[in-house]
């Protein structure tokens, strides 16, 4: 987006289809409930499986924070990274895995399956996702120049409308 | 690094409120949370200590609605101001699209403002971002207090590039929306 060196990234329906296929397979094979992809800046990219009934924007931002905080912890104890994290609850658990340092795969599961199975299946999924995203991130920034000029004008009007006393 | 998702037709932009501890960043977000239409915003998430100081960040998503077919959303974050929380601060800056610097106008906080501004430059530089190239506005907050520096003096120390700046009283909302509108529009322009 800016010459400041902070490129936006984008992906289209074809990418999305590929990614959802990987996640569908993961859910099917692992018997987990739901999989979410979150980017490292805290934005939700995609959700597959049972639609979660929590606030997914908050969930995504906390996931990214969780992972980042753990990266820092890893480096403090001399590890390069913790490539995955596991949070165990009484009935619901979640497993988080790094995808190419840009995304985090979160899988929610319960007693219908086991940590061992989920972990193995996630490993496969991560490698497939890495392949899929290599393409997305390898793309020239210029190719994704999508927004019509009117977008800016309309967004500005909307900003004025929304942010007023 | 705003993410444009053509599959779900969504655009998310990240705006970070930065500045010295107790300058009023969290208060800005609380005001926004209370004043925008409830159906346009999500929960205000605060990772705070028991004494309500921001520990990791505050987070508030605000929906601009669907514009030209794209569901457009701002993610507002604050960082903890205390010097020793730099690791958290840096993490929050990852992928930032726009920055608001909330300065504490009180005379005795001038050094803290300057230090925080340097820290902002440094942390951005570590990600390869240059503040001069990023949508950036400044809010001179706490203008209601008696012991504040004149804006000219604050500009001199904190705003050499003369980016847009606003006087604020975040507790009553003065300048809060002006600040947000300004940075939001700069961010949107940078997408176009
Ligand atoms: N007088 C006055 N107090 C303010 C103003 N803005 C914030 N405060 C107070 O300053 C303190 C710190 O604010 P907070 O938003 O937590 O600061 P943060 O550390 O930057 O998040 C709180 O007690 C606020 O009520 C202001 O404009 N004027
Ligand atoms: Mg705070």
mmCIF file of C-alpha atoms and ligand atoms in Angstrom:
data_model
loop_
_atom_site.group_PDB
_atom_site.id
_atom_site.type_symbol
_atom_site.label_atom_id
_atom_site.label_comp_id
_atom_site.label_asym_id
_atom_site.label_seq_id
_atom_site.Cartn_x
_atom_site.Cartn_y
_atom_site.Cartn_z
ATOM 1 C CA UNK A 1 0.000 0.000 0.000
ATOM 2 C CA UNK A 2 2.516 2.635 0.952
ATOM 3 C CA UNK A 3 6.007 3.447 -0.141
ATOM 4 C CA UNK A 4 6.792 3.038 3.538
ATOM 5 C CA UNK A 5 7.626 -0.593 3.045
ATOM 6 C CA UNK A 6 4.418 -1.920 4.503
ATOM 7 C CA UNK A 7 2.865 -3.826 1.654
ATOM 8 C CA UNK A 8 -0.674 -4.985 1.809
ATOM 9 C CA UNK A 9 -1.349 -8.484 0.793
ATOM 10 C CA UNK A 10 -4.377 -9.821 -0.836
ATOM 11 C CA UNK A 11 -5.799 -12.999 -2.122
ATOM 12 C CA UNK A 12 -8.608 -13.915 -4.414
ATOM 13 C CA UNK A 13 -11.260 -16.586 -4.736
ATOM 14 C CA UNK A 14 -8.850 -19.102 -6.278
ATOM 15 C CA UNK A 15 -6.420 -18.800 -3.365
ATOM 16 C CA UNK A 16 -9.254 -18.937 -0.937
ATOM 17 C CA UNK A 17 -10.613 -22.107 -2.486
ATOM 18 C CA UNK A 18 -7.270 -23.852 -2.225
ATOM 19 C CA UNK A 19 -6.870 -22.825 1.376
ATOM 20 C CA UNK A 20 -10.351 -23.871 2.344
ATOM 21 C CA UNK A 21 -9.781 -27.261 0.766
ATOM 22 C CA UNK A 22 -6.720 -27.796 2.922
ATOM 23 C CA UNK A 23 -8.643 -26.796 6.031
ATOM 24 C CA UNK A 24 -11.672 -28.904 5.159
ATOM 25 C CA UNK A 25 -9.424 -31.911 4.782
ATOM 26 C CA UNK A 26 -7.791 -31.118 8.089
ATOM 27 C CA UNK A 27 -11.120 -30.956 9.893
ATOM 28 C CA UNK A 28 -12.355 -34.102 8.250
ATOM 29 C CA UNK A 29 -9.242 -36.108 9.076
ATOM 30 C CA UNK A 30 -8.719 -34.765 12.573
ATOM 31 C CA UNK A 31 -12.342 -34.638 13.637
ATOM 32 C CA UNK A 32 -11.799 -31.128 14.983
ATOM 33 C CA UNK A 33 -14.634 -28.616 15.114
ATOM 34 C CA UNK A 34 -13.335 -25.524 13.524
ATOM 35 C CA UNK A 35 -10.203 -24.053 11.950
ATOM 36 C CA UNK A 36 -9.309 -20.397 11.649
ATOM 37 C CA UNK A 37 -6.471 -18.679 9.865
ATOM 38 C CA UNK A 38 -5.304 -15.455 11.420
ATOM 39 C CA UNK A 39 -2.522 -13.257 10.154
ATOM 40 C CA UNK A 40 0.286 -12.103 12.404
ATOM 41 C CA UNK A 41 -1.131 -8.623 12.594
ATOM 42 C CA UNK A 42 -4.297 -9.960 14.180
ATOM 43 C CA UNK A 43 -6.707 -10.159 11.285
ATOM 44 C CA UNK A 44 -8.964 -13.062 10.603
ATOM 45 C CA UNK A 45 -8.363 -14.497 7.138
ATOM 46 C CA UNK A 46 -10.720 -17.436 6.962
ATOM 47 C CA UNK A 47 -12.875 -19.690 9.118
ATOM 48 C CA UNK A 48 -13.816 -23.243 8.181
ATOM 49 C CA UNK A 49 -16.052 -25.736 9.952
ATOM 50 C CA UNK A 50 -18.521 -24.908 12.683
ATOM 51 C CA UNK A 51 -18.980 -21.160 12.755
ATOM 52 C CA UNK A 52 -17.735 -20.031 16.159
ATOM 53 C CA UNK A 53 -20.202 -18.083 18.251
ATOM 54 C CA UNK A 54 -17.577 -15.806 19.798
ATOM 55 C CA UNK A 55 -16.382 -12.401 18.656
ATOM 56 C CA UNK A 56 -13.983 -13.481 15.924
ATOM 57 C CA UNK A 57 -12.276 -10.093 15.511
ATOM 58 C CA UNK A 58 -11.320 -10.155 19.176
ATOM 59 C CA UNK A 59 -10.328 -13.781 18.888
ATOM 60 C CA UNK A 60 -8.025 -13.061 15.966
ATOM 61 C CA UNK A 61 -6.335 -10.133 17.643
ATOM 62 C CA UNK A 62 -5.750 -12.097 20.846
ATOM 63 C CA UNK A 63 -4.445 -15.076 18.891
ATOM 64 C CA UNK A 64 -1.829 -12.946 17.190
ATOM 65 C CA UNK A 65 -0.895 -11.406 20.537
ATOM 66 C CA UNK A 66 -0.679 -14.822 22.138
ATOM 67 C CA UNK A 67 1.600 -16.095 19.429
ATOM 68 C CA UNK A 68 3.780 -12.999 19.412
ATOM 69 C CA UNK A 69 4.164 -13.044 23.158
ATOM 70 C CA UNK A 70 5.209 -16.662 22.964
ATOM 71 C CA UNK A 71 7.747 -15.862 20.245
ATOM 72 C CA UNK A 72 9.325 -13.428 22.655
ATOM 73 C CA UNK A 73 9.273 -15.986 25.444
ATOM 74 C CA UNK A 74 10.942 -18.480 23.138
ATOM 75 C CA UNK A 75 13.732 -16.110 22.328
ATOM 76 C CA UNK A 76 14.230 -15.313 26.008
ATOM 77 C CA UNK A 77 14.928 -18.954 26.749
ATOM 78 C CA UNK A 78 17.145 -19.266 23.714
ATOM 79 C CA UNK A 79 14.706 -20.954 21.355
ATOM 80 C CA UNK A 80 14.197 -19.575 17.895
ATOM 81 C CA UNK A 81 10.463 -20.044 18.134
ATOM 82 C CA UNK A 82 7.653 -22.175 19.463
ATOM 83 C CA UNK A 83 6.160 -23.235 16.184
ATOM 84 C CA UNK A 84 3.011 -24.400 17.884
ATOM 85 C CA UNK A 85 1.032 -23.760 21.050
ATOM 86 C CA UNK A 86 -1.569 -25.804 22.799
ATOM 87 C CA UNK A 87 -4.207 -24.524 25.202
ATOM 88 C CA UNK A 88 -6.172 -27.146 27.030
ATOM 89 C CA UNK A 89 -9.582 -26.503 28.468
ATOM 90 C CA UNK A 90 -11.982 -28.773 30.265
ATOM 91 C CA UNK A 91 -14.055 -29.512 27.196
ATOM 92 C CA UNK A 92 -12.657 -27.248 24.489
ATOM 93 C CA UNK A 93 -9.030 -27.048 23.494
ATOM 94 C CA UNK A 94 -7.115 -25.135 20.906
ATOM 95 C CA UNK A 95 -3.965 -25.777 18.980
ATOM 96 C CA UNK A 96 -2.091 -22.979 17.236
ATOM 97 C CA UNK A 97 0.534 -23.476 14.581
ATOM 98 C CA UNK A 98 2.762 -21.105 12.693
ATOM 99 C CA UNK A 99 2.303 -20.924 8.922
ATOM 100 C CA UNK A 100 5.289 -19.407 7.184
ATOM 101 C CA UNK A 101 5.778 -16.734 9.846
ATOM 102 C CA UNK A 102 2.889 -14.751 8.418
ATOM 103 C CA UNK A 103 -0.147 -16.632 9.547
ATOM 104 C CA UNK A 104 -1.374 -18.681 12.432
ATOM 105 C CA UNK A 105 -3.556 -21.722 12.048
ATOM 106 C CA UNK A 106 -5.904 -22.196 14.987
ATOM 107 C CA UNK A 107 -7.799 -25.422 15.429
ATOM 108 C CA UNK A 108 -10.569 -25.775 17.998
ATOM 109 C CA UNK A 109 -11.417 -29.266 19.114
ATOM 110 C CA UNK A 110 -13.086 -31.182 21.914
ATOM 111 C CA UNK A 111 -13.283 -34.702 23.312
ATOM 112 C CA UNK A 112 -14.419 -36.057 19.946
ATOM 113 C CA UNK A 113 -10.774 -36.338 19.014
ATOM 114 C CA UNK A 114 -7.318 -36.441 20.556
ATOM 115 C CA UNK A 115 -4.439 -34.043 20.753
ATOM 116 C CA UNK A 116 -2.189 -36.588 19.068
ATOM 117 C CA UNK A 117 -4.376 -36.911 16.005
ATOM 118 C CA UNK A 118 -4.965 -33.181 15.751
ATOM 119 C CA UNK A 119 -1.268 -32.499 15.977
ATOM 120 C CA UNK A 120 -0.353 -34.913 13.202
ATOM 121 C CA UNK A 121 -3.018 -33.624 10.876
ATOM 122 C CA UNK A 122 -2.085 -30.036 11.554
ATOM 123 C CA UNK A 123 1.460 -30.768 10.547
ATOM 124 C CA UNK A 124 0.294 -31.904 7.117
ATOM 125 C CA UNK A 125 -2.054 -28.975 6.770
ATOM 126 C CA UNK A 126 0.673 -26.487 7.641
ATOM 127 C CA UNK A 127 2.904 -27.796 4.925
ATOM 128 C CA UNK A 128 0.088 -27.551 2.357
ATOM 129 C CA UNK A 129 -0.807 -24.073 3.531
ATOM 130 C CA UNK A 130 2.795 -22.989 3.267
ATOM 131 C CA UNK A 131 2.777 -24.023 -0.366
ATOM 132 C CA UNK A 132 -0.486 -22.230 -1.057
ATOM 133 C CA UNK A 133 0.648 -19.035 0.619
ATOM 134 C CA UNK A 134 4.063 -18.992 -0.994
ATOM 135 C CA UNK A 135 2.185 -18.143 -4.139
ATOM 136 C CA UNK A 136 0.022 -15.514 -2.486
ATOM 137 C CA UNK A 137 2.932 -13.713 -0.912
ATOM 138 C CA UNK A 138 5.215 -14.184 -3.888
ATOM 139 C CA UNK A 139 2.884 -12.177 -6.059
ATOM 140 C CA UNK A 140 3.860 -8.708 -7.168
ATOM 141 C CA UNK A 141 2.296 -6.067 -5.057
ATOM 142 C CA UNK A 142 1.234 -4.152 -8.134
ATOM 143 C CA UNK A 143 -0.985 -6.946 -9.354
ATOM 144 C CA UNK A 144 -3.338 -6.317 -6.517
ATOM 145 C CA UNK A 145 -4.493 -2.839 -7.288
ATOM 146 C CA UNK A 146 -8.121 -3.283 -6.829
ATOM 147 C CA UNK A 147 -9.865 -0.357 -5.358
ATOM 148 C CA UNK A 148 -11.758 1.930 -7.614
ATOM 149 C CA UNK A 149 -11.170 5.587 -7.190
ATOM 150 C CA UNK A 150 -14.701 5.976 -5.912
ATOM 151 C CA UNK A 151 -13.844 3.699 -3.038
ATOM 152 C CA UNK A 152 -11.742 6.399 -1.411
ATOM 153 C CA UNK A 153 -14.433 9.047 -1.792
ATOM 154 C CA UNK A 154 -17.181 6.876 -0.469
ATOM 155 C CA UNK A 155 -15.075 5.641 2.405
ATOM 156 C CA UNK A 156 -14.284 9.206 3.380
ATOM 157 C CA UNK A 157 -17.960 10.107 3.443
ATOM 158 C CA UNK A 158 -18.651 7.065 5.540
ATOM 159 C CA UNK A 159 -15.872 8.007 7.972
ATOM 160 C CA UNK A 160 -17.476 11.426 8.438
ATOM 161 C CA UNK A 161 -20.833 9.831 9.018
ATOM 162 C CA UNK A 162 -19.637 7.226 11.482
ATOM 163 C CA UNK A 163 -17.204 9.217 13.583
ATOM 164 C CA UNK A 164 -19.245 12.084 14.860
ATOM 165 C CA UNK A 165 -20.618 13.009 18.242
ATOM 166 C CA UNK B 1 -0.153 -3.930 5.991
ATOM 167 C CA UNK B 2 -3.828 -3.775 5.418
ATOM 168 C CA UNK B 3 -5.215 -7.046 4.254
ATOM 169 C CA UNK B 4 -7.479 -7.042 1.247
ATOM 170 C CA UNK B 5 -9.385 -10.253 0.984
ATOM 171 C CA UNK B 6 -10.977 -10.568 -2.432
ATOM 172 C CA UNK B 7 -12.586 -13.841 -1.574
ATOM 173 C CA UNK B 8 -14.621 -12.546 1.347
ATOM 174 C CA UNK B 9 -14.344 -8.976 0.011
ATOM 175 C CA UNK B 10 -12.993 -7.495 3.208
ATOM 176 C CA UNK B 11 -10.496 -4.777 3.964
ATOM 177 C CA UNK B 12 -9.028 -4.479 7.431
ATOM 178 C CA UNK B 13 -6.844 -1.563 8.437
ATOM 179 C CA UNK B 14 -4.788 -1.362 11.600
ATOM 180 C CA UNK B 15 -4.472 1.940 13.442
ATOM 181 C CA UNK B 16 -2.241 2.139 16.491
ATOM 182 C CA UNK B 17 -2.491 4.745 19.258
ATOM 183 C CA UNK B 18 1.011 5.340 20.578
ATOM 184 C CA UNK B 19 2.448 7.632 23.245
ATOM 185 C CA UNK B 20 3.731 7.908 26.786
ATOM 186 C CA UNK B 21 2.023 6.134 29.670
ATOM 187 C CA UNK B 22 -1.056 7.869 31.080
ATOM 188 C CA UNK B 23 -1.302 10.188 28.075
ATOM 189 C CA UNK B 24 -4.882 9.201 27.301
ATOM 190 C CA UNK B 25 -4.680 6.454 24.650
ATOM 191 C CA UNK B 26 -7.038 4.077 26.385
ATOM 192 C CA UNK B 27 -9.366 6.984 27.133
ATOM 193 C CA UNK B 28 -9.541 7.748 23.394
ATOM 194 C CA UNK B 29 -10.648 4.194 22.642
ATOM 195 C CA UNK B 30 -13.158 4.187 25.488
ATOM 196 C CA UNK B 31 -14.700 7.365 24.171
ATOM 197 C CA UNK B 32 -14.936 5.959 20.660
ATOM 198 C CA UNK B 33 -16.416 2.759 22.012
ATOM 199 C CA UNK B 34 -19.095 4.686 23.875
ATOM 200 C CA UNK B 35 -19.952 7.080 21.080
ATOM 201 C CA UNK B 36 -20.077 5.137 17.829
ATOM 202 C CA UNK B 37 -23.249 3.281 16.997
ATOM 203 C CA UNK B 38 -23.100 -0.023 18.881
ATOM 204 C CA UNK B 39 -23.834 -2.057 15.755
ATOM 205 C CA UNK B 40 -20.702 -0.693 14.104
ATOM 206 C CA UNK B 41 -18.216 -1.786 16.698
ATOM 207 C CA UNK B 42 -17.098 -4.930 18.434
ATOM 208 C CA UNK B 43 -16.046 -5.468 21.999
ATOM 209 C CA UNK B 44 -13.381 -3.280 23.552
ATOM 210 C CA UNK B 45 -10.743 -5.764 24.607
ATOM 211 C CA UNK B 46 -8.325 -4.550 27.258
ATOM 212 C CA UNK B 47 -5.358 -6.524 28.418
ATOM 213 C CA UNK B 48 -4.722 -4.469 31.504
ATOM 214 C CA UNK B 49 -3.258 -4.869 34.968
ATOM 215 C CA UNK B 50 -5.488 -4.737 38.009
ATOM 216 C CA UNK B 51 -4.748 -1.065 38.328
ATOM 217 C CA UNK B 52 -6.144 -0.583 34.806
ATOM 218 C CA UNK B 53 -2.825 0.281 33.245
ATOM 219 C CA UNK B 54 -2.576 -1.181 29.783
ATOM 220 C CA UNK B 55 -0.442 -4.287 29.985
ATOM 221 C CA UNK B 56 -0.388 -5.505 26.429
ATOM 222 C CA UNK B 57 -2.921 -3.591 24.381
ATOM 223 C CA UNK B 58 -6.486 -2.409 24.013
ATOM 224 C CA UNK B 59 -8.321 -3.430 20.894
ATOM 225 C CA UNK B 60 -11.472 -2.064 19.297
ATOM 226 C CA UNK B 61 -12.753 -3.056 15.860
ATOM 227 C CA UNK B 62 -14.936 -0.493 14.120
ATOM 228 C CA UNK B 63 -16.925 -1.260 10.990
ATOM 229 C CA UNK B 64 -17.186 1.280 8.251
ATOM 230 C CA UNK B 65 -19.753 -0.838 6.459
ATOM 231 C CA UNK B 66 -19.638 -2.118 2.899
ATOM 232 C CA UNK B 67 -18.013 0.284 0.504
ATOM 233 C CA UNK B 68 -17.982 -0.489 -3.196
ATOM 234 C CA UNK B 69 -18.553 -4.105 -2.303
ATOM 235 C CA UNK B 70 -15.825 -4.299 0.319
ATOM 236 C CA UNK B 71 -16.605 -4.755 3.973
ATOM 237 C CA UNK B 72 -14.247 -2.178 5.433
ATOM 238 C CA UNK B 73 -13.067 -2.236 9.006
ATOM 239 C CA UNK B 74 -10.629 -0.396 11.230
ATOM 240 C CA UNK B 75 -8.829 -2.218 13.991
ATOM 241 C CA UNK B 76 -7.853 0.282 16.662
ATOM 242 C CA UNK B 77 -5.069 -0.668 19.056
ATOM 243 C CA UNK B 78 -3.362 1.110 21.921
ATOM 244 C CA UNK B 79 0.053 0.185 23.252
ATOM 245 C CA UNK B 80 1.212 0.219 26.860
ATOM 246 C CA UNK B 81 3.148 3.392 27.536
ATOM 247 C CA UNK B 82 5.446 2.301 30.309
ATOM 248 C CA UNK B 83 9.038 2.194 29.174
ATOM 249 C CA UNK B 84 9.561 -1.405 30.238
ATOM 250 C CA UNK B 85 6.802 -2.765 28.022
ATOM 251 C CA UNK B 86 8.673 -2.163 24.808
ATOM 252 C CA UNK B 87 8.398 -5.752 23.630
ATOM 253 C CA UNK B 88 4.606 -5.508 23.687
ATOM 254 C CA UNK B 89 4.662 -2.159 21.972
ATOM 255 C CA UNK B 90 6.740 -3.435 19.143
ATOM 256 C CA UNK B 91 4.501 -6.424 18.573
ATOM 257 C CA UNK B 92 1.441 -4.255 18.241
ATOM 258 C CA UNK B 93 3.101 -2.153 15.548
ATOM 259 C CA UNK B 94 3.412 -5.143 13.279
ATOM 260 C CA UNK B 95 1.488 -4.478 10.108
ATOM 261 C CA UNK B 96 0.366 -1.026 11.175
ATOM 262 C CA UNK B 97 -1.443 1.088 8.568
ATOM 263 C CA UNK B 98 -1.742 4.331 10.498
ATOM 264 C CA UNK B 99 -0.436 5.825 13.732
ATOM 265 C CA UNK B 100 -1.911 8.297 16.210
ATOM 266 C CA UNK B 101 0.549 9.716 18.689
ATOM 267 C CA UNK B 102 -1.271 10.799 21.846
ATOM 268 C CA UNK B 103 0.944 13.316 23.587
ATOM 269 C CA UNK B 104 0.421 14.405 27.172
ATOM 270 C CA UNK B 105 0.428 18.200 26.975
ATOM 271 C CA UNK B 106 1.497 18.750 30.563
ATOM 272 C CA UNK B 107 4.809 20.588 30.856
ATOM 273 C CA UNK B 108 6.331 17.929 33.065
ATOM 274 C CA UNK B 109 5.554 15.213 30.529
ATOM 275 C CA UNK B 110 7.467 16.794 27.664
ATOM 276 C CA UNK B 111 10.481 14.522 28.076
ATOM 277 C CA UNK B 112 8.262 11.457 28.276
ATOM 278 C CA UNK B 113 6.601 12.518 25.007
ATOM 279 C CA UNK B 114 9.925 12.984 23.290
ATOM 280 C CA UNK B 115 11.217 9.673 24.513
ATOM 281 C CA UNK B 116 8.084 7.889 23.353
ATOM 282 C CA UNK B 117 8.285 9.521 19.924
ATOM 283 C CA UNK B 118 11.879 8.324 19.537
ATOM 284 C CA UNK B 119 10.807 4.900 20.625
ATOM 285 C CA UNK B 120 8.076 4.920 17.970
ATOM 286 C CA UNK B 121 10.582 5.777 15.231
ATOM 287 C CA UNK B 122 12.933 3.079 16.422
ATOM 288 C CA UNK B 123 10.341 0.356 16.708
ATOM 289 C CA UNK B 124 8.945 1.137 13.275
ATOM 290 C CA UNK B 125 12.428 1.172 11.813
ATOM 291 C CA UNK B 126 12.989 -2.334 13.087
ATOM 292 C CA UNK B 127 10.140 -3.462 10.865
ATOM 293 C CA UNK B 128 11.541 -1.422 8.001
ATOM 294 C CA UNK B 129 8.772 1.162 8.218
ATOM 295 C CA UNK B 130 9.421 4.878 8.045
ATOM 296 C CA UNK B 131 7.030 7.020 10.048
ATOM 297 C CA UNK B 132 7.255 9.759 7.438
ATOM 298 C CA UNK B 133 5.746 7.393 4.889
ATOM 299 C CA UNK B 134 2.938 6.109 7.071
ATOM 300 C CA UNK B 135 -0.398 7.837 7.723
ATOM 301 C CA UNK B 136 0.373 9.672 10.945
ATOM 302 C CA UNK B 137 -1.382 12.269 13.099
ATOM 303 C CA UNK B 138 -0.702 13.700 16.547
ATOM 304 C CA UNK B 139 -3.125 14.510 19.348
ATOM 305 C CA UNK B 140 -2.066 16.984 22.026
ATOM 306 C CA UNK B 141 -4.190 15.674 24.831
ATOM 307 C CA UNK B 142 -5.163 16.960 28.278
ATOM 308 C CA UNK B 143 -5.625 20.514 27.063
ATOM 309 C CA UNK B 144 -8.046 21.032 29.962
ATOM 310 C CA UNK B 145 -5.228 21.012 32.504
ATOM 311 C CA UNK B 146 -3.665 24.257 33.704
ATOM 312 C CA UNK B 147 -0.012 23.297 33.291
ATOM 313 C CA UNK B 148 0.142 22.540 29.574
ATOM 314 C CA UNK B 149 2.839 23.517 27.083
ATOM 315 C CA UNK B 150 1.766 25.764 24.217
ATOM 316 C CA UNK B 151 0.975 23.835 21.055
ATOM 317 C CA UNK B 152 3.746 25.666 19.178
ATOM 318 C CA UNK B 153 6.270 24.329 21.618
ATOM 319 C CA UNK B 154 4.904 20.792 21.387
ATOM 320 C CA UNK B 155 5.001 21.025 17.596
ATOM 321 C CA UNK B 156 8.579 22.131 17.766
ATOM 322 C CA UNK B 157 9.625 19.097 19.777
ATOM 323 C CA UNK B 158 7.295 16.429 18.501
ATOM 324 C CA UNK B 159 6.161 17.416 15.054
ATOM 325 C CA UNK B 160 9.050 18.532 12.852
ATOM 326 C CA UNK B 161 7.271 17.310 9.714
ATOM 327 C CA UNK B 162 4.089 19.147 10.655
ATOM 328 C CA UNK B 163 1.728 16.240 10.277
ATOM 329 C CA UNK B 164 -1.894 17.018 11.153
ATOM 330 C CA UNK B 165 -2.271 17.651 14.878
ATOM 331 C CA UNK B 166 -5.310 18.080 17.101
ATOM 332 C CA UNK B 167 -5.846 19.430 20.575
ATOM 333 C CA UNK B 168 -7.718 16.975 22.718
ATOM 334 C CA UNK B 169 -9.447 16.402 26.010
ATOM 335 C CA UNK B 170 -9.998 12.692 25.704
ATOM 336 C CA UNK B 171 -11.961 12.429 28.935
ATOM 337 C CA UNK B 172 -14.730 14.594 27.481
ATOM 338 C CA UNK B 173 -14.116 13.586 23.876
ATOM 339 C CA UNK B 174 -12.751 16.866 22.589
ATOM 340 C CA UNK B 175 -10.642 16.129 19.509
ATOM 341 C CA UNK B 176 -11.082 12.374 19.734
ATOM 342 C CA UNK B 177 -13.149 11.961 16.578
ATOM 343 C CA UNK B 178 -11.228 14.667 14.713
ATOM 344 C CA UNK B 179 -8.071 12.709 15.357
ATOM 345 C CA UNK B 180 -9.589 9.400 14.353
ATOM 346 C CA UNK B 181 -11.207 10.804 11.233
ATOM 347 C CA UNK B 182 -7.939 12.315 10.112
ATOM 348 C CA UNK B 183 -5.904 9.161 10.455
ATOM 349 C CA UNK B 184 -8.677 6.960 9.035
ATOM 350 C CA UNK B 185 -8.898 9.103 5.908
ATOM 351 C CA UNK B 186 -5.151 9.069 5.431
ATOM 352 C CA UNK B 187 -5.198 5.288 5.697
ATOM 353 C CA UNK B 188 -8.010 4.978 3.158
ATOM 354 C CA UNK B 189 -6.186 7.315 0.769
ATOM 355 C CA UNK B 190 -3.112 5.156 1.015
ATOM 356 C CA UNK B 191 -5.151 2.212 -0.261
ATOM 357 C CA UNK B 192 -6.495 3.997 -3.298
HETATM 358 N N1 LIG C 1 -7.548 15.926 32.747
HETATM 359 C C1 LIG C 1 -7.488 15.014 31.791
HETATM 360 N N2 LIG C 1 -7.246 13.734 32.118
HETATM 361 C C2 LIG C 1 -7.187 12.819 31.105
HETATM 362 C C3 LIG C 1 -7.375 13.181 29.758
HETATM 363 N N3 LIG C 1 -7.256 12.070 29.011
HETATM 364 C C4 LIG C 1 -7.025 11.049 29.854
HETATM 365 N N4 LIG C 1 -6.975 11.499 31.134
HETATM 366 C C5 LIG C 1 -6.729 10.716 32.357
HETATM 367 O O1 LIG C 1 -5.388 10.282 32.342
HETATM 368 C C6 LIG C 1 -5.272 8.991 32.935
HETATM 369 C C7 LIG C 1 -4.581 8.038 32.004
HETATM 370 O O2 LIG C 1 -5.345 7.834 30.838
HETATM 371 P P1 LIG C 1 -5.213 6.516 29.954
HETATM 372 O O3 LIG C 1 -6.191 6.641 28.829
HETATM 373 O O4 LIG C 1 -5.300 5.311 30.799
HETATM 374 O O5 LIG C 1 -3.726 6.667 29.413
HETATM 375 P P2 LIG C 1 -2.855 5.662 28.530
HETATM 376 O O6 LIG C 1 -1.799 5.127 29.433
HETATM 377 O O7 LIG C 1 -2.275 6.521 27.450
HETATM 378 O O8 LIG C 1 -3.768 4.595 27.990
HETATM 379 C C8 LIG C 1 -6.691 8.556 33.274
HETATM 380 O O9 LIG C 1 -6.898 8.818 34.608
HETATM 381 C C9 LIG C 1 -7.548 9.442 32.394
HETATM 382 O O10 LIG C 1 -8.808 9.677 32.964
HETATM 383 C C10 LIG C 1 -7.616 14.556 29.447
HETATM 384 O O11 LIG C 1 -7.774 14.956 28.298
HETATM 385 N N5 LIG C 1 -7.648 15.406 30.501
HETATM 386 MG MG1 LIG C 2 -3.614 2.529 28.198
#
